Short mmCIF file of C-alpha atoms in Angstrom, two decimals:
data_model
loop_
_atom_site.label_atom_id
_atom_site.label_comp_id
_atom_site.label_asym_id
_atom_site.label_seq_id
_atom_site.Cartn_x
_atom_site.Cartn_y
_atom_site.Cartn_z
CA ARG Q 1 -16.15 35.22 40.81
CA ALA Q 2 -19.79 34.53 41.69
CA ALA Q 3 -19.65 37.31 44.29
CA ALA Q 4 -18.12 39.68 41.72
CA LEU Q 5 -20.93 38.87 39.29
CA LEU Q 6 -23.53 39.62 41.96
CA ARG Q 7 -21.65 42.83 42.75
CA ARG Q 8 -22.12 43.98 39.17
CA LEU Q 9 -25.74 42.86 38.82
CA ALA Q 10 -27.19 43.72 42.24
CA PRO Q 11 -24.71 45.53 44.52
CA ARG Q 12 -27.31 46.01 47.27
CA ALA Q 13 -28.51 42.42 47.31
CA ALA Q 14 -28.12 40.72 50.70
CA VAL Q 15 -25.78 37.74 50.24
CA ILE Q 16 -25.38 34.89 52.73
CA VAL Q 17 -22.32 32.69 52.22
CA VAL Q 18 -22.72 29.27 53.87
CA ASP Q 19 -20.94 25.93 54.11
CA ALA Q 20 -22.28 23.46 51.59
CA TRP Q 21 -22.33 20.10 53.40
CA ASP Q 22 -23.41 20.72 56.99
CA THR Q 23 -26.00 23.52 56.81
CA MET Q 24 -29.76 23.31 56.51
CA VAL Q 25 -32.53 25.85 55.85
CA VAL Q 26 -34.96 25.46 58.76
CA ASN Q 27 -37.19 28.55 58.54
CA GLY Q 28 -38.60 30.87 55.96
CA VAL Q 29 -37.75 34.55 55.96
CA THR Q 30 -39.56 35.97 58.99
CA ALA Q 31 -40.24 39.67 59.63
CA SER Q 32 -37.21 39.91 61.92
CA THR Q 33 -35.00 38.15 59.36
CA GLU Q 34 -36.24 40.53 56.67
CA THR Q 35 -35.42 43.53 58.88
CA LEU Q 36 -31.91 42.20 59.48
CA LEU Q 37 -31.32 41.46 55.79
CA ARG Q 38 -32.57 44.95 54.90
CA ARG Q 39 -29.80 46.39 57.07
CA VAL Q 40 -27.34 44.05 55.38
CA SER Q 41 -28.48 45.15 51.92
CA ARG Q 42 -28.00 48.82 52.83
CA GLY Q 43 -24.37 48.03 53.54
CA ASP Q 44 -24.35 49.21 57.16
CA ARG Q 45 -24.34 45.69 58.59
CA GLN Q 46 -22.15 42.63 57.99
CA LEU Q 47 -22.70 39.56 60.11
CA LEU Q 48 -20.49 36.59 60.97
CA SER Q 49 -22.22 33.56 62.47
CA GLY Q 50 -21.46 32.95 66.12
CA GLU Q 51 -20.83 29.87 68.23
CA CYS Q 52 -19.81 29.10 71.81
CA ASN Q 53 -16.45 27.59 70.79
CA SER Q 54 -13.24 29.21 69.53
CA TRP Q 55 -11.24 27.50 66.77
CA PRO Q 56 -8.55 27.13 65.30
CA ARG Q 57 -6.96 29.10 68.14
CA CYS Q 58 -8.29 30.23 71.49
CA TYR Q 59 -9.27 33.81 70.66
CA ARG Q 60 -10.72 34.46 74.10
CA PRO Q 61 -7.90 36.87 75.17
CA LEU Q 62 -8.21 38.86 71.93
CA LEU Q 63 -12.00 38.93 72.19
CA ALA Q 64 -11.78 40.12 75.80
CA ALA Q 65 -9.63 43.04 74.63
CA ASP Q 66 -12.37 44.09 72.17
CA ASP Q 67 -15.22 46.23 73.57
CA ALA Q 68 -18.00 44.30 71.80
CA GLY Q 69 -16.28 40.97 72.49
CA ARG Q 70 -15.87 41.72 76.18
CA ARG Q 71 -19.54 42.65 76.50
CA CYS Q 72 -20.54 39.43 74.73
CA LEU Q 73 -18.31 37.22 76.88
CA GLY Q 74 -20.01 38.64 79.96
CA GLN Q 75 -23.41 37.28 78.87
CA PRO Q 76 -23.88 33.57 79.64
CA GLY Q 77 -25.15 31.70 76.61
CA ALA Q 78 -24.13 34.29 74.05
CA LEU Q 79 -22.49 32.93 70.88
CA CYS Q 80 -19.42 35.15 70.91
CA PHE Q 81 -16.87 33.36 68.75
CA GLY Q 82 -17.01 33.79 65.00
CA ASN Q 83 -17.59 30.85 62.67
CA SER Q 84 -16.84 31.12 58.96
CA GLY Q 85 -19.51 28.55 58.11
CA ALA Q 86 -21.90 31.44 57.42
CA TYR Q 87 -21.62 35.17 56.98
CA ALA Q 88 -23.81 37.86 55.43
CA ALA Q 89 -23.13 41.16 53.68
CA SER Q 90 -24.43 43.15 50.76
CA ALA Q 91 -22.88 42.09 47.47
CA ALA Q 92 -20.96 45.39 47.36
CA ALA Q 93 -19.67 45.12 50.95
CA LEU Q 94 -18.78 41.47 50.42
CA VAL Q 95 -16.60 42.17 47.37
CA ASP Q 96 -15.26 45.60 48.32
CA ALA Q 97 -14.57 45.09 52.03
CA LEU Q 98 -15.23 41.76 53.72
CA LEU Q 99 -13.56 39.37 51.26
CA PRO Q 100 -10.47 41.59 50.70
CA ALA Q 101 -10.05 41.94 54.49
CA SER Q 102 -10.35 38.19 55.02
CA VAL Q 103 -7.88 37.49 52.18
CA ARG Q 104 -5.32 39.81 53.80
CA GLU Q 105 -5.85 38.04 57.11
CA LEU Q 106 -5.73 34.65 55.37
CA ARG Q 107 -2.21 35.54 54.22
CA GLY Q 108 -1.21 36.91 57.62
CA GLU Q 109 -1.10 40.42 56.17
CA GLY Q 110 -3.62 42.27 58.32
CA VAL Q 111 -2.40 45.79 59.02
CA VAL Q 112 -2.66 48.39 61.79
CA PRO Q 113 -1.81 52.09 61.47
CA THR Q 114 1.30 53.43 63.21
CA ALA Q 115 1.62 56.83 64.84
CA ASP Q 116 2.95 58.44 61.67
CA GLY Q 117 0.04 57.09 59.61
CA ALA Q 118 2.04 54.37 57.89
CA ALA Q 119 0.97 50.75 57.92
CA ARG Q 120 2.74 47.84 59.50
CA ARG Q 121 2.05 44.13 59.39
CA PHE Q 122 -0.29 42.82 62.03
CA ALA Q 123 1.30 39.38 61.57
CA PRO Q 124 3.25 39.20 64.88
CA GLN Q 125 0.11 37.97 66.68
CA VAL Q 126 -0.69 35.47 63.94
CA ASP Q 127 0.41 31.86 64.36
CA PRO Q 128 1.58 30.86 60.86
CA ARG Q 129 1.33 27.15 61.69
CA VAL Q 130 -2.41 27.44 62.27
CA GLU Q 131 -3.91 30.68 61.04
CA VAL Q 132 -2.28 31.51 57.72
CA GLY Q 133 -4.43 29.87 55.06
CA HIS Q 134 -7.27 29.00 57.49
CA ASP Q 135 -10.59 30.56 56.44
CA GLN Q 136 -12.10 30.67 59.93
CA ALA Q 137 -9.00 32.29 61.38
CA ALA Q 138 -9.13 34.85 58.56
CA MET Q 139 -12.78 35.77 59.19
CA VAL Q 140 -12.28 36.01 62.95
CA ARG Q 141 -9.16 38.14 62.48
CA ALA Q 142 -11.03 40.40 60.06
CA TYR Q 143 -13.68 40.86 62.74
CA LEU Q 144 -11.15 41.56 65.50
CA ASN Q 145 -9.35 44.05 63.22
CA ARG Q 146 -12.55 45.46 61.68
CA GLY Q 147 -11.62 49.07 62.42
CA ARG Q 148 -8.34 48.65 60.55
CA HIS Q 149 -9.75 47.45 57.24
CA GLY Q 150 -11.36 49.86 54.79
CA GLY Q 151 -15.13 49.44 54.58
CA LEU Q 152 -15.47 47.47 57.81
CA GLY Q 153 -16.19 48.91 61.24
CA THR Q 154 -18.85 48.87 63.91
CA GLY Q 155 -21.32 47.42 61.39
CA TYR Q 156 -19.44 44.11 61.30
CA GLY Q 157 -20.72 41.96 64.14
CA ILE Q 158 -21.12 38.44 65.47
CA ASP Q 159 -24.56 36.80 65.31
CA GLU Q 160 -24.51 36.19 69.06
CA ARG Q 161 -28.28 35.51 69.30
CA ALA Q 162 -28.44 33.18 66.27
CA ALA Q 163 -30.88 35.55 64.58
CA LEU Q 164 -29.75 34.37 61.15
CA VAL Q 165 -27.67 31.20 61.67
CA LEU Q 166 -27.58 28.78 64.60
CA SER Q 167 -24.34 26.84 65.14
CA LEU Q 168 -24.98 23.55 66.93
CA TYR Q 169 -21.51 22.84 68.32
CA ASP Q 170 -21.86 21.70 71.93
CA CYS Q 171 -19.46 23.27 74.45
CA ALA Q 172 -18.92 20.73 77.20
CA GLY Q 173 -16.05 19.26 79.21
CA ARG Q 174 -12.70 21.04 79.41
CA ASN Q 175 -12.91 24.69 78.39
CA PHE Q 176 -9.47 24.64 76.76
CA THR Q 177 -7.95 21.89 74.64
CA ALA Q 178 -4.71 21.92 72.66
CA VAL Q 179 -4.90 19.66 69.60
CA GLY Q 180 -1.63 17.95 68.72
CA SER Q 181 1.64 19.85 68.53
CA LYS Q 182 0.89 22.23 65.66
CA GLY Q 183 -0.87 24.93 67.65
CA PHE Q 184 -4.56 24.16 67.01
CA GLN Q 185 -6.77 24.93 70.00
CA TYR Q 186 -10.37 24.77 71.15
CA CYS Q 187 -11.67 26.92 73.99
CA PHE Q 188 -14.95 28.30 75.29
CA GLU Q 189 -16.02 30.73 77.99
CA ARG Q 190 -18.55 28.46 79.72
CA PRO Q 191 -20.57 25.30 78.92
CA HIS Q 192 -23.33 25.76 76.39
CA HIS Q 193 -25.71 23.20 74.88
CA PRO Q 194 -27.57 24.67 71.85
CA LEU Q 195 -29.89 21.69 71.33
CA GLU Q 196 -31.35 22.23 74.81
CA ARG Q 197 -32.56 25.64 73.60
CA VAL Q 198 -34.09 24.41 70.33
CA ALA Q 199 -37.73 23.54 69.72
CA VAL Q 200 -39.74 22.76 66.60
CA GLU Q 201 -43.28 24.11 66.56
CA ARG Q 202 -46.08 24.06 64.03
CA ARG Q 203 -47.17 27.41 62.58
CA GLY Q 204 -50.19 26.74 60.42
CA ALA Q 205 -49.25 24.13 57.85
CA ALA Q 206 -45.53 24.73 58.25
CA LEU Q 207 -42.98 23.81 60.88
CA SER Q 208 -40.80 26.43 62.53
CA LEU Q 209 -37.55 25.96 64.46
CA THR Q 210 -37.06 28.30 67.41
CA TYR Q 211 -33.97 28.99 69.50
CA ARG Q 212 -34.01 30.56 72.96
CA ALA Q 213 -31.13 33.02 72.94
CA HIS Q 214 -29.04 34.06 75.94
CA ASP Q 215 -31.32 37.05 76.61
CA ASN Q 216 -34.39 34.72 76.53
CA SER Q 217 -35.53 36.18 73.21
CA THR Q 218 -37.06 33.71 70.77
CA GLN Q 219 -35.10 33.52 67.52
CA ARG Q 220 -36.18 31.83 64.29
CA PRO Q 221 -32.87 31.45 62.42
CA LEU Q 222 -32.94 30.94 58.70
CA LEU Q 223 -30.23 28.25 58.88
CA VAL Q 224 -28.67 25.77 61.25
CA HIS Q 225 -25.02 24.78 60.98
CA SER Q 226 -24.09 21.33 62.25
CA ASN Q 227 -20.47 22.31 62.78
CA GLY Q 228 -17.44 20.84 64.52
CA ALA Q 229 -14.98 18.03 63.96
CA GLY Q 230 -16.85 14.78 63.40
CA ALA Q 231 -20.22 16.52 63.69
CA LYS Q 232 -20.91 17.09 59.99
CA GLY Q 233 -24.70 16.89 59.91
CA ARG Q 234 -24.83 14.55 62.91
CA GLN Q 235 -27.00 16.75 65.15
CA VAL Q 236 -29.58 17.35 62.43
CA ALA Q 237 -29.47 13.73 61.22
CA SER Q 238 -29.89 12.04 64.59
CA SER Q 239 -31.33 14.40 67.22
CA PRO Q 240 -35.01 13.78 68.11
CA VAL Q 241 -35.47 17.56 68.13
CA PHE Q 242 -35.17 17.60 64.35
CA ALA Q 243 -37.37 14.56 63.69
CA PRO Q 244 -40.43 16.61 62.53
CA LEU Q 245 -38.23 18.59 60.11
CA ARG Q 246 -36.64 15.42 58.76
CA GLU Q 247 -40.10 13.93 58.18
CA GLN Q 248 -41.32 17.09 56.44
CA LEU Q 249 -38.26 17.13 54.17
CA SER Q 250 -38.73 13.45 53.35
CA LEU Q 251 -42.34 14.03 52.29
CA ALA Q 252 -41.34 17.01 50.15
CA ARG Q 253 -38.23 15.38 48.68
CA GLU Q 254 -39.38 15.02 45.08
CA SER Q 255 -40.79 18.52 44.78
CA LEU Q 256 -37.66 19.99 46.37
CA LEU Q 257 -35.39 18.14 43.94
CA ARG Q 258 -37.39 19.59 41.02
CA ARG Q 259 -37.09 23.17 42.31
CA ARG Q 260 -35.12 25.42 39.98
CA ILE Q 261 -32.10 27.26 41.37
CA LEU Q 262 -29.73 29.79 39.84
CA LEU Q 263 -26.11 28.67 39.53
CA LEU Q 264 -23.42 31.35 39.18
CA GLU Q 265 -19.90 30.60 37.93
CA SER Q 266 -20.49 26.86 38.13
CA PRO Q 267 -17.63 24.78 36.67
CA ALA Q 268 -20.19 22.39 35.24
CA ALA Q 269 -22.91 24.83 34.11
CA GLY Q 270 -21.03 27.98 33.16
CA PRO Q 271 -21.33 31.58 34.38
CA CYS Q 272 -25.11 31.68 34.79
CA ALA Q 273 -27.59 28.80 34.51
CA LEU Q 274 -30.93 27.61 35.84
CA ARG Q 275 -30.87 24.01 37.00
CA SER Q 276 -32.99 21.82 39.24
CA LEU Q 277 -31.74 21.27 42.77
CA GLY Q 278 -31.54 17.55 41.98
CA HIS Q 279 -29.28 18.22 39.00
CA ALA Q 280 -26.98 20.42 41.13
CA LEU Q 281 -26.76 17.80 43.87
CA ASP Q 282 -26.04 15.03 41.38
CA SER Q 283 -23.24 17.13 39.89
CA ALA Q 284 -21.80 17.65 43.37
CA ARG Q 285 -21.95 13.89 44.03
CA ARG Q 286 -20.04 13.11 40.86
CA SER Q 287 -17.46 15.77 41.65
CA CYS Q 288 -16.96 14.37 45.18
CA LEU Q 289 -16.65 10.80 43.94
CA ALA Q 290 -13.91 11.89 41.55
CA GLN Q 291 -11.77 13.36 44.37
CA SER Q 292 -10.09 11.09 46.89
CA ALA Q 293 -9.92 13.86 49.54
CA CYS Q 294 -13.67 14.46 49.27
CA ARG Q 295 -14.45 10.72 49.42
CA LYS Q 296 -12.31 10.41 52.53
CA LYS Q 297 -13.91 13.43 54.21
CA PHE Q 298 -17.41 12.01 53.79
CA ASN Q 299 -16.44 8.33 54.12
CA LEU Q 300 -17.55 7.39 50.62
CA ALA Q 301 -16.36 4.31 48.78
CA PRO Q 302 -15.10 4.92 45.22
CA ALA Q 303 -17.93 4.24 42.79
CA ALA Q 304 -17.60 2.04 39.75
CA SER Q 305 -19.23 4.80 37.73
CA PRO Q 306 -18.98 8.55 38.29
CA HIS Q 307 -22.75 8.67 37.80
CA ALA Q 308 -23.47 6.35 40.74
CA GLN Q 309 -25.95 7.71 43.25
CA ILE Q 310 -24.98 8.40 46.86
CA PRO Q 311 -27.81 8.05 49.40
#
C-alpha cells in the first residue's frame, strides 16, 4: 500500500526497498549513486542486490543458463546471486512490474509463452517445499524470468559490483550445502570474503565506506546488508572495519533520533505522518515485544511493560 501511494504521488521517484533489521546506511548519495538512481527513476533500470551465495535453493545451474548470469559467474568476485534484502525501481516500475512479477513467482505461477502464444505455468521448475511463499526465491525467479513478465526485461539486473548495496555474507568452506530434508540449499561459485574488500576512509569531516569490486573499481554503496542465517547485524556490530562508523553513529545518536522521517501506511501512525526516527524505532520495539515470533528471532526477553526500552 505504501508503494501504491508513492506510485500515485511520484511515479518516477526512485524507491529502494530494504530489510529493516540488518541494513545500515553507510554513505551519502555520491555522484555515481545519483547517476544510477536517475536511471532507476526513468524506469529503464531495476536493480536487485547481489551476493556471492545462493539461497534458498542453489540457482547456479539456472543462472549459468542465463546470458547475463553466465557472464557474471565467469568473473571472480562478482556478486551474481540475487538477494531480496534490497532492490530498487521507480515507484511506477515497482508497482506495475516488479512487485506483480514477484507475487506471481511467490505463488509458483510464473509463466512462459508457448509456441502458439498461449501461456503455461512455469511451476515445474519450482520446488513448492522451499520456493513458494519465499520472498527471496520470488525475486530471484522474477529476475531469471525477467523477459517473460510484462514491464521487466534487460533493465532488471543484479547489483554485482555493490554499487548501491553491499551484502556482507561470507562465502567460505563447502560450496554446496543441503539444509535439512526440506530442500533448502546454499551454494556459491567460489570463495568470497566481502569484509576483506571493505575500507573506511575519511572524506573531509565525514567517513566513507568503500568496497573494491571484482573489476577493481572502487564502489561507495549507499547501504550494507549484514545478511545470512545467524549474521543479523553481526558483521557491522563486531568487525573492526566498522569501528569508525560505529563511533560516528554513537556520537550522533541523539541528533539522529530527533531527525524527522516520513511514514507511509504505518499501522501506528496512519497513511501519511511525520515522526522522529526515535519515535518510529520505539514503536517498532513495542511491536516486536508484543510478538513472540519477533522476540524469539531477536532473542529478546518478554518485557513487563510494552513500553520498555530495548538497548
